PDB file of C-alpha atoms in Angstrom:
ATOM      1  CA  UNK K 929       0.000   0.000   0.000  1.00 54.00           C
ATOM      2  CA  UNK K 930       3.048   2.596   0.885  1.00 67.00           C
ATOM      3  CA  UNK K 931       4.307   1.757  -2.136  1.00 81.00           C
ATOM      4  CA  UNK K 932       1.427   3.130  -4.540  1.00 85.00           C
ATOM      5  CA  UNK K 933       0.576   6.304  -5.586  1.00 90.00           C
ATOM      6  CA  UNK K 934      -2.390   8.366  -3.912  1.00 87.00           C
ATOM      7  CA  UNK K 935      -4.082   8.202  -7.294  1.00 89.00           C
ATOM      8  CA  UNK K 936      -4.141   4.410  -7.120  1.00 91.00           C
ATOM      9  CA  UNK K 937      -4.822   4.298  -3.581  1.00 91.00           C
ATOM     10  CA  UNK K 938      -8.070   6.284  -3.951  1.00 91.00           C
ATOM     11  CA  UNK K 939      -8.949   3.967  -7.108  1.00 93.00           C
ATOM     12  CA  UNK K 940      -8.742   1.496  -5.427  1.00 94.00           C
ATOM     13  CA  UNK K 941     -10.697   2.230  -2.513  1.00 93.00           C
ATOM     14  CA  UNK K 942     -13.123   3.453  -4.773  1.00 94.00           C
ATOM     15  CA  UNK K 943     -13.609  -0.109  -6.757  1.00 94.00           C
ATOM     16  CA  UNK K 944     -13.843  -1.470  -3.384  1.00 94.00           C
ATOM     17  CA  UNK K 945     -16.334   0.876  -2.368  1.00 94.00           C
ATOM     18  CA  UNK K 946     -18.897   0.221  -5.369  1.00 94.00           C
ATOM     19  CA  UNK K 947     -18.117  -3.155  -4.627  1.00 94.00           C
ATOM     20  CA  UNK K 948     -19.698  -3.114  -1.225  1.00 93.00           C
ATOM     21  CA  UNK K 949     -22.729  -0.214  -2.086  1.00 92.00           C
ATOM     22  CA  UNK K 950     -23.837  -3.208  -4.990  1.00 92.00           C
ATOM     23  CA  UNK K 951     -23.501  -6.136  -2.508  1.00 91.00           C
ATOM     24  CA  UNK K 952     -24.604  -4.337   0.639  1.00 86.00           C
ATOM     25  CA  UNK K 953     -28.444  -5.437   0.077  1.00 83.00           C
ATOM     26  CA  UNK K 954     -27.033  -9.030   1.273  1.00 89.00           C
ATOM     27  CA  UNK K 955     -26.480  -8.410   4.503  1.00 87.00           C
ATOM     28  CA  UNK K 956     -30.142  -7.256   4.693  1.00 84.00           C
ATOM     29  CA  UNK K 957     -31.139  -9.218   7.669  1.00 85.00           C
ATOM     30  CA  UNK K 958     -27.456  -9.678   9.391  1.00 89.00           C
ATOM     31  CA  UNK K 959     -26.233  -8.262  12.394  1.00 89.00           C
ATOM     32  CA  UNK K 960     -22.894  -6.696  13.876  1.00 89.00           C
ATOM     33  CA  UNK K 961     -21.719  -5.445  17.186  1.00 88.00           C
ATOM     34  CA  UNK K 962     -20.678  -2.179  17.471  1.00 86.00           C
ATOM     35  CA  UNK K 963     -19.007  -0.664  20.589  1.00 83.00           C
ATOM     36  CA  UNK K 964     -20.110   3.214  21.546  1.00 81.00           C
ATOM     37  CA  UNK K 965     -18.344   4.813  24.029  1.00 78.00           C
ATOM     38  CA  UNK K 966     -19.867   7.356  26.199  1.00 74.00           C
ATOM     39  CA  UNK K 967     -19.269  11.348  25.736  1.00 72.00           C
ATOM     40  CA  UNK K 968     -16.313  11.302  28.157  1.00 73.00           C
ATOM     41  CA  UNK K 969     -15.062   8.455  26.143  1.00 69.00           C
ATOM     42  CA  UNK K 970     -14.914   5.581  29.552  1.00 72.00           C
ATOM     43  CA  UNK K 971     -17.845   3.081  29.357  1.00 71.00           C
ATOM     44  CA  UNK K 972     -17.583   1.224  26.190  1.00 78.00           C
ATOM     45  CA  UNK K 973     -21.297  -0.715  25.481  1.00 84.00           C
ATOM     46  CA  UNK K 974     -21.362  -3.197  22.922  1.00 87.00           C
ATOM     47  CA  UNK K 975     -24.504  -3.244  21.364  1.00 89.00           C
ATOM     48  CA  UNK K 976     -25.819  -4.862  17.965  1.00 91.00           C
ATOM     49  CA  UNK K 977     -27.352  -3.609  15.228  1.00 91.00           C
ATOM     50  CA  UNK K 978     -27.668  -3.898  11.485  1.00 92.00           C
ATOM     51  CA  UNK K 979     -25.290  -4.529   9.262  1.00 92.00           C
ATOM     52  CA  UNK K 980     -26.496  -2.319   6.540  1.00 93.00           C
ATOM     53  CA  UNK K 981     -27.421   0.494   9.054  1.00 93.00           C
ATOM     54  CA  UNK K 982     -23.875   0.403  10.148  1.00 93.00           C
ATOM     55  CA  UNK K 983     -22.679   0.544   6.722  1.00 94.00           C
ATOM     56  CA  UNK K 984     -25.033   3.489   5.574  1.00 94.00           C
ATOM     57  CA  UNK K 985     -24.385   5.057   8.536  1.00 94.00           C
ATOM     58  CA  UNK K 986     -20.472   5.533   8.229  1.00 94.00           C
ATOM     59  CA  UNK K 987     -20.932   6.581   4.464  1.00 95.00           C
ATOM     60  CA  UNK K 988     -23.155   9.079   5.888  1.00 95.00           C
ATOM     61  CA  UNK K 989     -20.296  10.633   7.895  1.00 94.00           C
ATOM     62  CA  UNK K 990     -18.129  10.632   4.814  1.00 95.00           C
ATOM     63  CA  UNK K 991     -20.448  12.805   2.879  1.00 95.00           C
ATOM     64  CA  UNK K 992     -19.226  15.848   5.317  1.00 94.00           C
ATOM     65  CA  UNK K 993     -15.722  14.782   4.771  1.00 94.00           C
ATOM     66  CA  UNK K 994     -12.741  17.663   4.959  1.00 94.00           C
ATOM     67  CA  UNK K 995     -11.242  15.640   1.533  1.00 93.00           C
ATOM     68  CA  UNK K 996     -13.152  16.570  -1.525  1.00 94.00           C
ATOM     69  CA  UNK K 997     -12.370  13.068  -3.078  1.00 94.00           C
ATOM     70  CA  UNK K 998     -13.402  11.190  -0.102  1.00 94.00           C
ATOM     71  CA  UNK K 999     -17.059  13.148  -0.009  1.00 95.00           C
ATOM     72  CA  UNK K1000     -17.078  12.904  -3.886  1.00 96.00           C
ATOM     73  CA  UNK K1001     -16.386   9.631  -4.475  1.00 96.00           C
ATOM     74  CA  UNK K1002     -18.463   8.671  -1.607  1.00 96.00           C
ATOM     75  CA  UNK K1003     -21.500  10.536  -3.173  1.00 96.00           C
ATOM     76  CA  UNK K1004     -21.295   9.056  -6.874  1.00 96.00           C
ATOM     77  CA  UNK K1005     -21.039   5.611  -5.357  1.00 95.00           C
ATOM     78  CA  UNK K1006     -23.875   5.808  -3.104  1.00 95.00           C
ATOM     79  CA  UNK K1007     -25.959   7.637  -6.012  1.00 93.00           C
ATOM     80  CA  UNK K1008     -24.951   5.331  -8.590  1.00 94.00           C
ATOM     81  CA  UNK K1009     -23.843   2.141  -7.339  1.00 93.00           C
ATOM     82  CA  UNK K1010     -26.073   1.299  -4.286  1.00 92.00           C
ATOM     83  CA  UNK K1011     -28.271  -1.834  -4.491  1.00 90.00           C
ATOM     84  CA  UNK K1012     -31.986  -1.190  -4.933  1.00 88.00           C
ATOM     85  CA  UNK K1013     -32.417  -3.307  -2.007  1.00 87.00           C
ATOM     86  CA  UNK K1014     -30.607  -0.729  -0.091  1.00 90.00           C
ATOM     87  CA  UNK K1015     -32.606   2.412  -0.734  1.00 89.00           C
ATOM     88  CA  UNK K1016     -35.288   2.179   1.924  1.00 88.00           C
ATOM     89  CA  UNK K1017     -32.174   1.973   4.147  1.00 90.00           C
ATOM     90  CA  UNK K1018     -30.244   5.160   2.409  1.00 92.00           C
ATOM     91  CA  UNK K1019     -32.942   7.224   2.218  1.00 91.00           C
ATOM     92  CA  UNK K1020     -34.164   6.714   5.430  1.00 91.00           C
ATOM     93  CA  UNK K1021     -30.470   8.193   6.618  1.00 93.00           C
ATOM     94  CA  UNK K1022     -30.686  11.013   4.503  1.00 93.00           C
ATOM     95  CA  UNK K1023     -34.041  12.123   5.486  1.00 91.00           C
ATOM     96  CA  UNK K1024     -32.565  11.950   9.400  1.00 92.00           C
ATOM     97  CA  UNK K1025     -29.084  13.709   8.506  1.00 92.00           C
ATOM     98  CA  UNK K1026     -31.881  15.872   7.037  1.00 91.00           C
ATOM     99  CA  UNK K1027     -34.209  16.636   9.579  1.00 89.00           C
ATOM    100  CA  UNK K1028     -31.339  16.875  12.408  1.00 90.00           C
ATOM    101  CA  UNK K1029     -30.623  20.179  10.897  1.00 90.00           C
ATOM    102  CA  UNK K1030     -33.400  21.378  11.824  1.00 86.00           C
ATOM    103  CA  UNK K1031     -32.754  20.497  15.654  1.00 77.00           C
ATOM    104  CA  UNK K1032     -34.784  19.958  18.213  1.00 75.00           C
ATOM    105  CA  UNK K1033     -36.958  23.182  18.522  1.00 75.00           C
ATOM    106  CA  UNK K1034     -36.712  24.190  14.512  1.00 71.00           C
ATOM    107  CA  UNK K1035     -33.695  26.406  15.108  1.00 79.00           C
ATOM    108  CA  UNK K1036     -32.049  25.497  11.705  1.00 86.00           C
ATOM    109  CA  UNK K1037     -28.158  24.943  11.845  1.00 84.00           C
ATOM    110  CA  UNK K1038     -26.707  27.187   8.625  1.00 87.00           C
ATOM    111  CA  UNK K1039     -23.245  25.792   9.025  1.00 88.00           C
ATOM    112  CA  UNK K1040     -20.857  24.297   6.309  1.00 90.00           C
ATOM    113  CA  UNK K1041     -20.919  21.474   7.023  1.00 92.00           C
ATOM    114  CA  UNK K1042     -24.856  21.299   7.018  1.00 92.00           C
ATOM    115  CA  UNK K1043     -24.834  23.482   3.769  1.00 93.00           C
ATOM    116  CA  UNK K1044     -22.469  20.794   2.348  1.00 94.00           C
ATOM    117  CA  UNK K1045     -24.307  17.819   3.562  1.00 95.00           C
ATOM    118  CA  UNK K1046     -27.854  19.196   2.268  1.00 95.00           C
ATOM    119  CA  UNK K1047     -26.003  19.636  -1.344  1.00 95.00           C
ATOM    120  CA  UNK K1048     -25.035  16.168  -1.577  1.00 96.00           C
ATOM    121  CA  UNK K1049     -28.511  14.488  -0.121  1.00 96.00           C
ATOM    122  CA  UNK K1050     -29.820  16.481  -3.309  1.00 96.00           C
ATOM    123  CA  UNK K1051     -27.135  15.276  -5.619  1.00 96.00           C
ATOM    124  CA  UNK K1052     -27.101  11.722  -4.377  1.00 95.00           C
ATOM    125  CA  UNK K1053     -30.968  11.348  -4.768  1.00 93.00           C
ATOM    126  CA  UNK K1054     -31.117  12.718  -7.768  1.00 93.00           C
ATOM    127  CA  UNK K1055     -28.395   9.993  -8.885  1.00 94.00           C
ATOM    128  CA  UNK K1056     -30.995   7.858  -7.776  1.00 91.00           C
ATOM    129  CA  UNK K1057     -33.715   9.335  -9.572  1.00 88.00           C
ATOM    130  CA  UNK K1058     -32.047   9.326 -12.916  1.00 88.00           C
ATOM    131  CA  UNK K1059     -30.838   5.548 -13.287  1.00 86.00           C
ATOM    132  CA  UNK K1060     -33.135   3.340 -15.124  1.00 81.00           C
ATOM    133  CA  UNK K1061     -35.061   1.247 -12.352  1.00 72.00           C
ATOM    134  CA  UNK K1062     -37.478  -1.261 -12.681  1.00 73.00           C
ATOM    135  CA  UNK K1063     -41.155   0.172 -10.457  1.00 66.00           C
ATOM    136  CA  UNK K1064     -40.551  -2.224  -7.666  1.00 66.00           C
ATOM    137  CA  UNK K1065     -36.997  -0.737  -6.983  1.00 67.00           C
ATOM    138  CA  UNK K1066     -38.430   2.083  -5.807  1.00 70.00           C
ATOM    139  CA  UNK K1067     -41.421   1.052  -3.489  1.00 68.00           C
ATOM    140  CA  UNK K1068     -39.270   2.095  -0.298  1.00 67.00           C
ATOM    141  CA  UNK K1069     -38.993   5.353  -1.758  1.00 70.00           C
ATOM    142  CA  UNK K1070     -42.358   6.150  -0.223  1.00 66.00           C
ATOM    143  CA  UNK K1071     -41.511   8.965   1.891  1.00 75.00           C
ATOM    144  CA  UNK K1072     -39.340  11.128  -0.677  1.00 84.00           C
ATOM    145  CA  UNK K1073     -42.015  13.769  -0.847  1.00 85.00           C
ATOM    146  CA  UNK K1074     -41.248  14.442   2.491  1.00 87.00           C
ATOM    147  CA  UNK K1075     -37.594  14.422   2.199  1.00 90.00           C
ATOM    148  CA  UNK K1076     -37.686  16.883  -0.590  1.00 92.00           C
ATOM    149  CA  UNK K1077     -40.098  19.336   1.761  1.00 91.00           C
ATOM    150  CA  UNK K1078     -37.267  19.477   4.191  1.00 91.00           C
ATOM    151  CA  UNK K1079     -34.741  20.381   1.746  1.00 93.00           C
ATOM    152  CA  UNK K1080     -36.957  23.068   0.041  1.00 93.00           C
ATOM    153  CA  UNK K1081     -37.358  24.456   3.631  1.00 91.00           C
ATOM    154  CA  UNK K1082     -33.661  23.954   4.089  1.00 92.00           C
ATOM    155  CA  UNK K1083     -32.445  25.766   0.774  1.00 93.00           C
ATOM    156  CA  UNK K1084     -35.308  28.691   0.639  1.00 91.00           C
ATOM    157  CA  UNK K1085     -33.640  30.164   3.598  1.00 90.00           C
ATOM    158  CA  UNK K1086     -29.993  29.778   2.647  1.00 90.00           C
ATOM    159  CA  UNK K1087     -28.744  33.394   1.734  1.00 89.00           C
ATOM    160  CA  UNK K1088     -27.980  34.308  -1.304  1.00 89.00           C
ATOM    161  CA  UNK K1089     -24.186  33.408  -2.762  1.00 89.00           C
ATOM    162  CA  UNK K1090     -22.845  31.890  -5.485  1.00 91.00           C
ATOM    163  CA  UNK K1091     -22.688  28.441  -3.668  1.00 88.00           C
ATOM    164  CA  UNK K1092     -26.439  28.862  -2.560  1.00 90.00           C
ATOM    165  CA  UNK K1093     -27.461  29.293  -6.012  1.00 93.00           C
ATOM    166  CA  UNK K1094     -26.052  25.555  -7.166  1.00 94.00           C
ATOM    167  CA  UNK K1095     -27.710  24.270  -4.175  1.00 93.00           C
ATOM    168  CA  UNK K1096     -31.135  25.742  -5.512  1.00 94.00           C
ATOM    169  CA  UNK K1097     -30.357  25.105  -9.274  1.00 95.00           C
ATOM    170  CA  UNK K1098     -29.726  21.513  -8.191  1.00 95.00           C
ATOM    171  CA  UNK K1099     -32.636  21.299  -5.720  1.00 95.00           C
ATOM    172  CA  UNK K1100     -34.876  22.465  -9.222  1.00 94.00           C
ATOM    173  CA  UNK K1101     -32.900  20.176 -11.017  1.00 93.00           C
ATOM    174  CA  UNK K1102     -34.353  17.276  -8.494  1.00 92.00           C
ATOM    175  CA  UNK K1103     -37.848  18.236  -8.382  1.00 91.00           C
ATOM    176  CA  UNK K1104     -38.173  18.696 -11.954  1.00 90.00           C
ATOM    177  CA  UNK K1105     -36.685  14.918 -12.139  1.00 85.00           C
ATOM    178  CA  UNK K1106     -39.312  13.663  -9.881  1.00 81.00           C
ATOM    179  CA  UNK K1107     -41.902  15.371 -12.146  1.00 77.00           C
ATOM    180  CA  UNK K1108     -40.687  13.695 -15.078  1.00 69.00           C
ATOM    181  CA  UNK K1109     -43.353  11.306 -16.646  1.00 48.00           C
ATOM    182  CA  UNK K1110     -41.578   8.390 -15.639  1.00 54.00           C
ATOM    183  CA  UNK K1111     -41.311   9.123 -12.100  1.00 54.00           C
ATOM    184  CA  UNK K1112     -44.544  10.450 -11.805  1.00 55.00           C
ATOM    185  CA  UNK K1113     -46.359   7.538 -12.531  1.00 56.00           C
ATOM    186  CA  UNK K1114     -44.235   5.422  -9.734  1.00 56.00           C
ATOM    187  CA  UNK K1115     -44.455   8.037  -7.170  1.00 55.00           C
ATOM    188  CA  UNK K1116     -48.384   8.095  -7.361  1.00 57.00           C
ATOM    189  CA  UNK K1117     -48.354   4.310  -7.710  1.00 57.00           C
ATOM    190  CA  UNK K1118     -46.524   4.731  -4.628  1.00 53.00           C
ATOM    191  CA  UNK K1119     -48.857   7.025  -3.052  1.00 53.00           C
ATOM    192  CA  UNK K1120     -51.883   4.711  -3.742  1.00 57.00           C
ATOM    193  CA  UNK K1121     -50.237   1.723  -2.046  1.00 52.00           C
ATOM    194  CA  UNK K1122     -49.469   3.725   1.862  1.00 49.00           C
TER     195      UNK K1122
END
């Protein structure tokens, strides 16, 4: 590993990450322990939980990541490579990441890193959105209405800059792919099955 270049590190790591977003459906089911440590860092717990929770849920903090290929490649692959299996799972982590913005009382947190994290929820879904998928891929998309709410409340109240404006032109560029015919007709067939 010392021996190769950054370039084919990061290759690398990317292969093996599309590797695991395609396969990461299988473990639907599994189980792993994970140890948490308390906020002064002394009682360790050991407790189990999902295996694909656990996965989505350290891609998750990678989104926000201080290395712009880390977050990048990180976003692509979950956008583009993720197992249909796995969406009810993603999406259910964005729409959290999502609403804990908005904290506890409403107060909504305008930092970077929640500026950055809200521009890649858009980007990554809208990955999603624009891959060919048979109807039945996306039946545990069922509350992406109310993902996209929370991001239209999130980005109407960003001020104006130039990196606000991509946020918005991509946030348009998401609703106008749910609108599409194609995804209109699975999101109502949606609606009619809750």
């Amino acid at each position: 590993l010392l021996a190769k270049k950054p370039a084919e590190v990061l290759q690398e790591w990317t292969n093996y990450l599309g590797f695991l977003c395609a396969l990461g459906a299988v473990t639907v089911g599994q189980e792993v322990v994970v140890q948490e440590t308390d906020k002064k860092g002394k009682n360790v717990a050991e407790k189990k939980v999902p295996a694909l929770e656990q996965f989505i849920s350290e891609l998750m903090k990678l989104l926000v990541s201080e290395h712009l290929n880390v977050r990048e490649t990180v976003k692509k692959t979950m956008g583009n490579a993720m197992s249909p299996a796995a969406y009810g799972v993603l999406f259910r982590h964005l729409e959290l990441g999502t609403k804990q913005i908005f904290g506890d009382v409403g107060q909504i947190d305008f930092s970077e890193e929640s500026i950055l994290y809200v521009d890649q929820v858009i980007s990554i879904m809208k990955l999603v959105l624009d891959q060919d998928h048979k109807s039945s891929d996306l039946t545990s998309l069922s509350n992406i209405e109310v993902l996209i709410m929370t991001l239209v409340k999130f980005v109407r109240q960003l001020t104006i800059s130039v990196a606000s404006l991509q946020t918005k032109h991509k946030l348009c560029g998401l609703i106008a792919c749910t609108r599409s015919e194609e995804h209109t007709s699975e999101l109502q067939s949606l609606r009619k099955s809750r």
